[in-house]
């Protein structure tokens, strides 16, 4: 790995932003982390837990940042990225971490000035919590950090962000923004909706007998609604496709339950796919 | 709580049997735990990890057991319980831990001799693993231990098993066998099938971008197939009902995704039900 970065800027010191800041600082991936948040309490917490060296309510602190990570809610990303691009030094790498990529990346590719090197990103980490008080560098450890370069992405942006992802203990994965959205609908957005449907479908007394599996679904279904509504809106088509595939699999299981095909064969195939031992 | 029990017998020293044995011994809930398993390796492991004081391949060791827990696969429970009942001292409490209760409990209520006090049970714990080498008293801690007394159950059996459940750190919950099966279809059996369908529906590259939510589903879908096929067979009707309810909730989410009703309202209601903060 190369030298640590000088200054990393994080705009939006919520759960993901602050977790990234913690990981960058603890692992010495940069000499300095500056945070920007409009919420005074988020700034204070981020500073208090050591996620940033300095926190500001304005983008001015990004003036010396080599890398800026925009970690604000999906619907605010474009506006904030455009503002940050006007402040950072020429050649700075700009990355966002929104959970839906195609619309944002294609829009920013078109609108950002050539003086910044932009690449979309998505650290596949999080929890049902939100806010910097829930931040934890361990949330990121070993998880994929998807980067979504396009034909307009400067190779230096890929190199810098791949290096940063590795430095904070994550696995960089390169995907097109469109492939990202399709895959993430399958592994993240649909599972959230399935957990919500499971909780909604369970009777009132279900919680009395909940074992570890239902507890896991319940935690997922208790995630912040506002964020998920934005995600579902932004990735509606891919989610609808994933949901259609899911319902076809449920149809098959339903037929197998009724004895129309072998439940055992079906479940063994799924288990092999899930990485369970054959058996 | 009353005095600790004398001897507890555990027939089937797999994941649940051995976890129970560990918890009973560590918490001093009985003076002695004897295990029975036809698999020599399971016996050796159970003894080696301290889940039992003594392990045998025959039911004879149950001769002095005040309480016997039958922890064999669901389809073997009835046969093993009938055999154990012929060996134990008169008045012994006999409990099984199968994940589906109505058929087994009604059958055993009818067929067991009056010299034993039988009650159905289901500790709501487990993992995707199996076998005593995965046993862990912590799997049980704080989890519900459902007991399913009927009009034929001796109140002493309820008292003894309630006490034992508390002693091993679990929450006793009393339900009829039929209510148990309906609820457990919702919180355990359907969630397993939903996890299987999610894994089946995800594309081949999904695993590259899997975050913590998909990982949780993947682990559930990698559970032992043989056990789940027995469970699905035994609780087919309740599972089919739970699946129908689940699909209706998915239909609603699908309509909300398409803008036909408010996704936000729907998700906020689910979140409140899931115990998440309002917001």
PDB file of C-alpha atoms in Angstrom, chain A residues 24-273:
ATOM      1  CA  UNK A  24      -9.731   5.752   8.753  1.00  0.00           C
ATOM      2  CA  UNK A  25      -8.390   7.279  11.959  1.00  0.00           C
ATOM      3  CA  UNK A  26      -7.813   4.042  13.850  1.00  0.00           C
ATOM      4  CA  UNK A  27      -6.055   2.381  10.955  1.00  0.00           C
ATOM      5  CA  UNK A  28      -4.016   5.438  10.083  1.00  0.00           C
ATOM      6  CA  UNK A  29      -5.349   5.571   6.534  1.00  0.00           C
ATOM      7  CA  UNK A  30      -5.091   9.384   6.546  1.00  0.00           C
ATOM      8  CA  UNK A  31      -3.304  11.978   8.637  1.00  0.00           C
ATOM      9  CA  UNK A  32      -6.486  13.912   9.311  1.00  0.00           C
ATOM     10  CA  UNK A  33     -10.238  13.415   9.009  1.00  0.00           C
ATOM     11  CA  UNK A  34     -12.531  16.412   8.764  1.00  0.00           C
ATOM     12  CA  UNK A  35     -16.279  16.014   9.101  1.00  0.00           C
ATOM     13  CA  UNK A  36     -19.131  18.180   7.881  1.00  0.00           C
ATOM     14  CA  UNK A  37     -22.669  17.928   9.210  1.00  0.00           C
ATOM     15  CA  UNK A  38     -25.500  20.441   9.474  1.00  0.00           C
ATOM     16  CA  UNK A  39     -26.646  18.800  12.717  1.00  0.00           C
ATOM     17  CA  UNK A  40     -24.666  20.189  15.710  1.00  0.00           C
ATOM     18  CA  UNK A  41     -25.311  17.058  17.755  1.00  0.00           C
ATOM     19  CA  UNK A  42     -24.015  14.776  14.997  1.00  0.00           C
ATOM     20  CA  UNK A  43     -20.866  16.924  14.794  1.00  0.00           C
ATOM     21  CA  UNK A  44     -20.335  16.820  18.538  1.00  0.00           C
ATOM     22  CA  UNK A  45     -20.852  13.056  18.717  1.00  0.00           C
ATOM     23  CA  UNK A  46     -18.571  12.391  15.739  1.00  0.00           C
ATOM     24  CA  UNK A  47     -15.842  14.450  17.394  1.00  0.00           C
ATOM     25  CA  UNK A  48     -16.528  12.941  20.808  1.00  0.00           C
ATOM     26  CA  UNK A  49     -16.157   9.336  19.661  1.00  0.00           C
ATOM     27  CA  UNK A  50     -13.053  10.157  17.654  1.00  0.00           C
ATOM     28  CA  UNK A  51     -14.568   9.674  14.196  1.00  0.00           C
ATOM     29  CA  UNK A  52     -13.191  13.052  13.011  1.00  0.00           C
ATOM     30  CA  UNK A  53     -10.361  15.357  14.058  1.00  0.00           C
ATOM     31  CA  UNK A  54     -12.466  18.379  13.297  1.00  0.00           C
ATOM     32  CA  UNK A  55     -16.154  18.894  12.535  1.00  0.00           C
ATOM     33  CA  UNK A  56     -17.734  21.846  10.806  1.00  0.00           C
ATOM     34  CA  UNK A  57     -21.152  22.899   9.621  1.00  0.00           C
ATOM     35  CA  UNK A  58     -19.709  24.258   6.374  1.00  0.00           C
ATOM     36  CA  UNK A  59     -17.933  22.700   3.417  1.00  0.00           C
ATOM     37  CA  UNK A  60     -14.971  25.095   3.764  1.00  0.00           C
ATOM     38  CA  UNK A  61     -13.028  22.501   5.795  1.00  0.00           C
ATOM     39  CA  UNK A  62     -12.820  20.417   2.612  1.00  0.00           C
ATOM     40  CA  UNK A  63     -10.413  22.933   1.039  1.00  0.00           C
ATOM     41  CA  UNK A  64      -7.419  20.695   1.714  1.00  0.00           C
ATOM     42  CA  UNK A  65      -9.090  17.287   1.383  1.00  0.00           C
ATOM     43  CA  UNK A  66      -7.519  14.804  -1.025  1.00  0.00           C
ATOM     44  CA  UNK A  67     -10.539  12.541  -0.729  1.00  0.00           C
ATOM     45  CA  UNK A  68     -14.105  13.515   0.132  1.00  0.00           C
ATOM     46  CA  UNK A  69     -16.736  10.920   0.994  1.00  0.00           C
ATOM     47  CA  UNK A  70     -20.309  12.181   0.725  1.00  0.00           C
ATOM     48  CA  UNK A  71     -22.344  10.132   3.214  1.00  0.00           C
ATOM     49  CA  UNK A  72     -25.670  11.959   3.246  1.00  0.00           C
ATOM     50  CA  UNK A  73     -29.131  10.437   2.546  1.00  0.00           C
ATOM     51  CA  UNK A  74     -29.536   9.322  -1.114  1.00  0.00           C
ATOM     52  CA  UNK A  75     -31.841  12.176  -2.132  1.00  0.00           C
ATOM     53  CA  UNK A  76     -29.330  14.787  -0.921  1.00  0.00           C
ATOM     54  CA  UNK A  77     -26.199  13.265  -2.494  1.00  0.00           C
ATOM     55  CA  UNK A  78     -26.210  15.070  -5.847  1.00  0.00           C
ATOM     56  CA  UNK A  79     -26.685  18.527  -4.409  1.00  0.00           C
ATOM     57  CA  UNK A  80     -24.063  18.040  -1.687  1.00  0.00           C
ATOM     58  CA  UNK A  81     -21.545  16.490  -4.121  1.00  0.00           C
ATOM     59  CA  UNK A  82     -21.893  19.459  -6.494  1.00  0.00           C
ATOM     60  CA  UNK A  83     -21.324  21.899  -3.631  1.00  0.00           C
ATOM     61  CA  UNK A  84     -18.335  19.949  -2.292  1.00  0.00           C
ATOM     62  CA  UNK A  85     -16.789  19.824  -5.792  1.00  0.00           C
ATOM     63  CA  UNK A  86     -16.646  23.618  -5.847  1.00  0.00           C
ATOM     64  CA  UNK A  87     -14.559  23.724  -2.658  1.00  0.00           C
ATOM     65  CA  UNK A  88     -12.080  20.843  -2.841  1.00  0.00           C
ATOM     66  CA  UNK A  89      -8.586  21.234  -4.326  1.00  0.00           C
ATOM     67  CA  UNK A  90      -8.184  20.376  -8.032  1.00  0.00           C
ATOM     68  CA  UNK A  91      -7.740  16.633  -8.598  1.00  0.00           C
ATOM     69  CA  UNK A  92      -9.444  15.666  -5.346  1.00  0.00           C
ATOM     70  CA  UNK A  93     -11.248  12.327  -5.349  1.00  0.00           C
ATOM     71  CA  UNK A  94     -14.954  12.549  -4.581  1.00  0.00           C
ATOM     72  CA  UNK A  95     -16.996   9.478  -3.630  1.00  0.00           C
ATOM     73  CA  UNK A  96     -20.540   9.023  -2.384  1.00  0.00           C
ATOM     74  CA  UNK A  97     -21.908   6.054  -0.453  1.00  0.00           C
ATOM     75  CA  UNK A  98     -25.577   6.005  -1.451  1.00  0.00           C
ATOM     76  CA  UNK A  99     -27.224   2.554  -1.557  1.00  0.00           C
ATOM     77  CA  UNK A 100     -28.545   3.141  -5.087  1.00  0.00           C
ATOM     78  CA  UNK A 101     -26.037   4.114  -7.731  1.00  0.00           C
ATOM     79  CA  UNK A 102     -27.099   4.334 -11.390  1.00  0.00           C
ATOM     80  CA  UNK A 103     -29.174   7.519 -11.254  1.00  0.00           C
ATOM     81  CA  UNK A 104     -26.760   9.369  -8.960  1.00  0.00           C
ATOM     82  CA  UNK A 105     -23.575   8.268 -10.748  1.00  0.00           C
ATOM     83  CA  UNK A 106     -24.847   9.041 -14.257  1.00  0.00           C
ATOM     84  CA  UNK A 107     -26.121  12.418 -13.084  1.00  0.00           C
ATOM     85  CA  UNK A 108     -22.899  13.371 -11.285  1.00  0.00           C
ATOM     86  CA  UNK A 109     -20.728  12.094 -14.167  1.00  0.00           C
ATOM     87  CA  UNK A 110     -22.530  14.606 -16.344  1.00  0.00           C
ATOM     88  CA  UNK A 111     -22.706  17.525 -13.931  1.00  0.00           C
ATOM     89  CA  UNK A 112     -19.515  17.489 -11.874  1.00  0.00           C
ATOM     90  CA  UNK A 113     -16.648  19.760 -13.036  1.00  0.00           C
ATOM     91  CA  UNK A 114     -13.545  18.069 -14.500  1.00  0.00           C
ATOM     92  CA  UNK A 115     -11.451  19.399 -11.619  1.00  0.00           C
ATOM     93  CA  UNK A 116     -12.710  16.581  -9.339  1.00  0.00           C
ATOM     94  CA  UNK A 117     -12.306  12.854  -9.855  1.00  0.00           C
ATOM     95  CA  UNK A 118     -15.638  11.290  -8.966  1.00  0.00           C
ATOM     96  CA  UNK A 119     -16.452   7.637  -8.365  1.00  0.00           C
ATOM     97  CA  UNK A 120     -19.613   6.126  -6.882  1.00  0.00           C
ATOM     98  CA  UNK A 121     -19.263   3.828  -3.899  1.00  0.00           C
ATOM     99  CA  UNK A 122     -21.318   1.717  -1.541  1.00  0.00           C
ATOM    100  CA  UNK A 123     -19.892   0.145   1.602  1.00  0.00           C
ATOM    101  CA  UNK A 124     -22.101  -2.927   2.200  1.00  0.00           C
ATOM    102  CA  UNK A 125     -22.397  -2.350   5.903  1.00  0.00           C
ATOM    103  CA  UNK A 126     -24.827  -0.876   8.341  1.00  0.00           C
ATOM    104  CA  UNK A 127     -27.230  -1.829  11.039  1.00  0.00           C
ATOM    105  CA  UNK A 128     -30.786  -1.017  11.985  1.00  0.00           C
ATOM    106  CA  UNK A 129     -29.447   1.957  13.902  1.00  0.00           C
ATOM    107  CA  UNK A 130     -28.602   5.390  12.600  1.00  0.00           C
ATOM    108  CA  UNK A 131     -26.544   8.336  13.767  1.00  0.00           C
ATOM    109  CA  UNK A 132     -22.898   8.637  14.813  1.00  0.00           C
ATOM    110  CA  UNK A 133     -23.560   7.336  18.353  1.00  0.00           C
ATOM    111  CA  UNK A 134     -24.100   3.911  16.752  1.00  0.00           C
ATOM    112  CA  UNK A 135     -20.936   4.204  14.640  1.00  0.00           C
ATOM    113  CA  UNK A 136     -18.528   1.298  14.819  1.00  0.00           C
ATOM    114  CA  UNK A 137     -15.442   0.655  12.679  1.00  0.00           C
ATOM    115  CA  UNK A 138     -16.242  -3.064  13.121  1.00  0.00           C
ATOM    116  CA  UNK A 139     -19.395  -2.616  10.997  1.00  0.00           C
ATOM    117  CA  UNK A 140     -17.098  -2.239   7.989  1.00  0.00           C
ATOM    118  CA  UNK A 141     -14.578  -4.988   8.730  1.00  0.00           C
ATOM    119  CA  UNK A 142     -14.419  -7.598   5.976  1.00  0.00           C
ATOM    120  CA  UNK A 143     -17.480  -6.210   4.176  1.00  0.00           C
ATOM    121  CA  UNK A 144     -17.558  -5.426   0.453  1.00  0.00           C
ATOM    122  CA  UNK A 145     -16.969  -1.790  -0.527  1.00  0.00           C
ATOM    123  CA  UNK A 146     -18.552  -1.610  -3.972  1.00  0.00           C
ATOM    124  CA  UNK A 147     -17.055   0.973  -6.317  1.00  0.00           C
ATOM    125  CA  UNK A 148     -18.885   1.810  -9.520  1.00  0.00           C
ATOM    126  CA  UNK A 149     -16.513   3.300 -12.098  1.00  0.00           C
ATOM    127  CA  UNK A 150     -17.897   4.280 -15.497  1.00  0.00           C
ATOM    128  CA  UNK A 151     -16.280   5.158 -18.829  1.00  0.00           C
ATOM    129  CA  UNK A 152     -15.922   8.688 -17.436  1.00  0.00           C
ATOM    130  CA  UNK A 153     -14.175   7.728 -14.196  1.00  0.00           C
ATOM    131  CA  UNK A 154     -10.523   8.772 -13.810  1.00  0.00           C
ATOM    132  CA  UNK A 155      -8.443   5.616 -13.100  1.00  0.00           C
ATOM    133  CA  UNK A 156      -6.791   7.513 -10.238  1.00  0.00           C
ATOM    134  CA  UNK A 157     -10.160   7.673  -8.474  1.00  0.00           C
ATOM    135  CA  UNK A 158     -10.470   3.884  -8.727  1.00  0.00           C
ATOM    136  CA  UNK A 159      -6.936   3.428  -7.382  1.00  0.00           C
ATOM    137  CA  UNK A 160      -7.353   5.851  -4.484  1.00  0.00           C
ATOM    138  CA  UNK A 161     -10.702   4.477  -3.348  1.00  0.00           C
ATOM    139  CA  UNK A 162      -9.629   0.827  -3.760  1.00  0.00           C
ATOM    140  CA  UNK A 163      -6.649   1.600  -1.558  1.00  0.00           C
ATOM    141  CA  UNK A 164      -8.777   3.444   1.005  1.00  0.00           C
ATOM    142  CA  UNK A 165     -11.308   0.586   1.128  1.00  0.00           C
ATOM    143  CA  UNK A 166      -8.502  -1.905   1.816  1.00  0.00           C
ATOM    144  CA  UNK A 167      -6.950   0.348   4.422  1.00  0.00           C
ATOM    145  CA  UNK A 168     -10.211   0.458   6.406  1.00  0.00           C
ATOM    146  CA  UNK A 169     -10.409  -3.345   6.276  1.00  0.00           C
ATOM    147  CA  UNK A 170     -13.025  -3.696   3.526  1.00  0.00           C
ATOM    148  CA  UNK A 171     -13.060  -5.712   0.280  1.00  0.00           C
ATOM    149  CA  UNK A 172     -13.197  -3.458  -2.782  1.00  0.00           C
ATOM    150  CA  UNK A 173     -15.557  -4.787  -5.483  1.00  0.00           C
ATOM    151  CA  UNK A 174     -15.838  -3.077  -8.883  1.00  0.00           C
ATOM    152  CA  UNK A 175     -19.256  -3.093 -10.573  1.00  0.00           C
ATOM    153  CA  UNK A 176     -21.046  -0.918 -13.089  1.00  0.00           C
ATOM    154  CA  UNK A 177     -23.631   1.331 -11.387  1.00  0.00           C
ATOM    155  CA  UNK A 178     -26.403  -0.621 -13.126  1.00  0.00           C
ATOM    156  CA  UNK A 179     -25.108  -4.044 -12.054  1.00  0.00           C
ATOM    157  CA  UNK A 180     -24.704  -2.712  -8.531  1.00  0.00           C
ATOM    158  CA  UNK A 181     -28.347  -1.688  -8.384  1.00  0.00           C
ATOM    159  CA  UNK A 182     -29.584  -5.058  -9.646  1.00  0.00           C
ATOM    160  CA  UNK A 183     -27.433  -7.040  -7.198  1.00  0.00           C
ATOM    161  CA  UNK A 184     -28.111  -4.811  -4.240  1.00  0.00           C
ATOM    162  CA  UNK A 185     -31.856  -5.062  -4.879  1.00  0.00           C
ATOM    163  CA  UNK A 186     -31.390  -8.833  -4.434  1.00  0.00           C
ATOM    164  CA  UNK A 187     -29.137  -8.867  -1.374  1.00  0.00           C
ATOM    165  CA  UNK A 188     -30.248  -5.790   0.515  1.00  0.00           C
ATOM    166  CA  UNK A 189     -33.388  -4.020  -0.652  1.00  0.00           C
ATOM    167  CA  UNK A 190     -35.567  -7.100  -1.198  1.00  0.00           C
ATOM    168  CA  UNK A 191     -34.372  -8.756   2.054  1.00  0.00           C
ATOM    169  CA  UNK A 192     -35.440  -5.616   3.927  1.00  0.00           C
ATOM    170  CA  UNK A 193     -38.893  -5.723   2.323  1.00  0.00           C
ATOM    171  CA  UNK A 194     -39.151  -9.483   2.971  1.00  0.00           C
ATOM    172  CA  UNK A 195     -38.307  -8.901   6.632  1.00  0.00           C
ATOM    173  CA  UNK A 196     -40.959  -6.180   6.778  1.00  0.00           C
ATOM    174  CA  UNK A 197     -43.532  -8.540   5.228  1.00  0.00           C
ATOM    175  CA  UNK A 198     -42.602 -11.333   7.670  1.00  0.00           C
ATOM    176  CA  UNK A 199     -43.065  -9.056  10.650  1.00  0.00           C
ATOM    177  CA  UNK A 200     -46.340  -7.727   9.234  1.00  0.00           C
ATOM    178  CA  UNK A 201     -47.611 -11.262   8.575  1.00  0.00           C
ATOM    179  CA  UNK A 202     -46.799 -12.619  12.037  1.00  0.00           C
ATOM    180  CA  UNK A 203     -49.590 -12.659  14.615  1.00  0.00           C
ATOM    181  CA  UNK A 204     -49.553 -10.472  17.718  1.00  0.00           C
ATOM    182  CA  UNK A 205     -48.335 -13.261  19.971  1.00  0.00           C
ATOM    183  CA  UNK A 206     -45.507 -14.217  17.621  1.00  0.00           C
ATOM    184  CA  UNK A 207     -43.023 -12.177  19.590  1.00  0.00           C
ATOM    185  CA  UNK A 208     -43.586 -14.419  22.641  1.00  0.00           C
ATOM    186  CA  UNK A 209     -42.028 -17.356  20.864  1.00  0.00           C
ATOM    187  CA  UNK A 210     -39.507 -15.591  18.663  1.00  0.00           C
ATOM    188  CA  UNK A 211     -36.243 -17.445  18.274  1.00  0.00           C
ATOM    189  CA  UNK A 212     -32.995 -16.090  16.842  1.00  0.00           C
ATOM    190  CA  UNK A 213     -34.157 -16.193  13.207  1.00  0.00           C
ATOM    191  CA  UNK A 214     -37.244 -14.065  13.746  1.00  0.00           C
ATOM    192  CA  UNK A 215     -35.186 -11.732  15.936  1.00  0.00           C
ATOM    193  CA  UNK A 216     -32.829 -11.176  13.007  1.00  0.00           C
ATOM    194  CA  UNK A 217     -35.748 -10.361  10.685  1.00  0.00           C
ATOM    195  CA  UNK A 218     -37.310  -8.125  13.326  1.00  0.00           C
ATOM    196  CA  UNK A 219     -34.114  -6.103  13.678  1.00  0.00           C
ATOM    197  CA  UNK A 220     -33.922  -5.609   9.911  1.00  0.00           C
ATOM    198  CA  UNK A 221     -37.577  -4.509   9.814  1.00  0.00           C
ATOM    199  CA  UNK A 222     -36.903  -1.925  12.517  1.00  0.00           C
ATOM    200  CA  UNK A 223     -34.469   0.002  10.281  1.00  0.00           C
ATOM    201  CA  UNK A 224     -35.141   3.710   9.689  1.00  0.00           C
ATOM    202  CA  UNK A 225     -38.101   4.065   7.323  1.00  0.00           C
ATOM    203  CA  UNK A 226     -37.132   7.405   5.815  1.00  0.00           C
ATOM    204  CA  UNK A 227     -33.907   6.030   4.341  1.00  0.00           C
ATOM    205  CA  UNK A 228     -35.611   2.910   3.007  1.00  0.00           C
ATOM    206  CA  UNK A 229     -38.363   4.891   1.307  1.00  0.00           C
ATOM    207  CA  UNK A 230     -35.690   6.888  -0.541  1.00  0.00           C
ATOM    208  CA  UNK A 231     -33.884   3.683  -1.519  1.00  0.00           C
ATOM    209  CA  UNK A 232     -37.068   2.000  -2.754  1.00  0.00           C
ATOM    210  CA  UNK A 233     -38.015   5.069  -4.758  1.00  0.00           C
ATOM    211  CA  UNK A 234     -34.562   5.271  -6.358  1.00  0.00           C
ATOM    212  CA  UNK A 235     -34.253   1.565  -7.179  1.00  0.00           C
ATOM    213  CA  UNK A 236     -37.874   0.720  -7.805  1.00  0.00           C
ATOM    214  CA  UNK A 237     -37.448  -1.239 -11.029  1.00  0.00           C
ATOM    215  CA  UNK A 238     -34.630  -3.490  -9.839  1.00  0.00           C
ATOM    216  CA  UNK A 239     -36.483  -4.121  -6.574  1.00  0.00           C
ATOM    217  CA  UNK A 240     -39.686  -4.999  -8.437  1.00  0.00           C
ATOM    218  CA  UNK A 241     -37.688  -7.476 -10.570  1.00  0.00           C
ATOM    219  CA  UNK A 242     -36.053  -9.021  -7.500  1.00  0.00           C
ATOM    220  CA  UNK A 243     -39.452  -9.257  -5.815  1.00  0.00           C
ATOM    221  CA  UNK A 244     -40.889 -11.036  -8.864  1.00  0.00           C
ATOM    222  CA  UNK A 245     -38.019 -13.573  -8.766  1.00  0.00           C
ATOM    223  CA  UNK A 246     -38.536 -14.048  -5.042  1.00  0.00           C
ATOM    224  CA  UNK A 247     -42.251 -14.684  -5.497  1.00  0.00           C
ATOM    225  CA  UNK A 248     -41.526 -17.299  -8.134  1.00  0.00           C
ATOM    226  CA  UNK A 249     -39.261 -19.091  -5.633  1.00  0.00           C
ATOM    227  CA  UNK A 250     -41.998 -18.886  -2.991  1.00  0.00           C
ATOM    228  CA  UNK A 251     -44.446 -20.360  -5.514  1.00  0.00           C
ATOM    229  CA  UNK A 252     -42.085 -23.299  -6.002  1.00  0.00           C
ATOM    230  CA  UNK A 253     -41.756 -23.830  -2.254  1.00  0.00           C
ATOM    231  CA  UNK A 254     -45.529 -23.668  -1.926  1.00  0.00           C
ATOM    232  CA  UNK A 255     -45.938 -26.355  -4.599  1.00  0.00           C
ATOM    233  CA  UNK A 256     -43.262 -28.460  -2.903  1.00  0.00           C
ATOM    234  CA  UNK A 257     -45.047 -28.098   0.455  1.00  0.00           C
ATOM    235  CA  UNK A 258     -48.187 -29.384  -1.263  1.00  0.00           C
ATOM    236  CA  UNK A 259     -46.195 -32.367  -2.512  1.00  0.00           C
ATOM    237  CA  UNK A 260     -46.087 -31.374  -6.175  1.00  0.00           C
ATOM    238  CA  UNK A 261     -42.300 -31.486  -6.267  1.00  0.00           C
ATOM    239  CA  UNK A 262     -39.583 -32.621  -3.909  1.00  0.00           C
ATOM    240  CA  UNK A 263     -39.103 -30.140  -1.082  1.00  0.00           C
ATOM    241  CA  UNK A 264     -35.916 -31.945  -0.126  1.00  0.00           C
ATOM    242  CA  UNK A 265     -34.333 -31.549  -3.572  1.00  0.00           C
ATOM    243  CA  UNK A 266     -35.296 -27.894  -3.652  1.00  0.00           C
ATOM    244  CA  UNK A 267     -33.919 -27.165  -0.184  1.00  0.00           C
ATOM    245  CA  UNK A 268     -30.696 -29.101  -0.806  1.00  0.00           C
ATOM    246  CA  UNK A 269     -30.059 -27.001  -3.904  1.00  0.00           C
ATOM    247  CA  UNK A 270     -30.630 -23.808  -1.910  1.00  0.00           C
ATOM    248  CA  UNK A 271     -28.398 -25.024   0.898  1.00  0.00           C
ATOM    249  CA  UNK A 272     -25.545 -25.759  -1.497  1.00  0.00           C
ATOM    250  CA  UNK A 273     -25.985 -22.253  -2.913  1.00  0.00           C
TER     251      UNK A 273
END
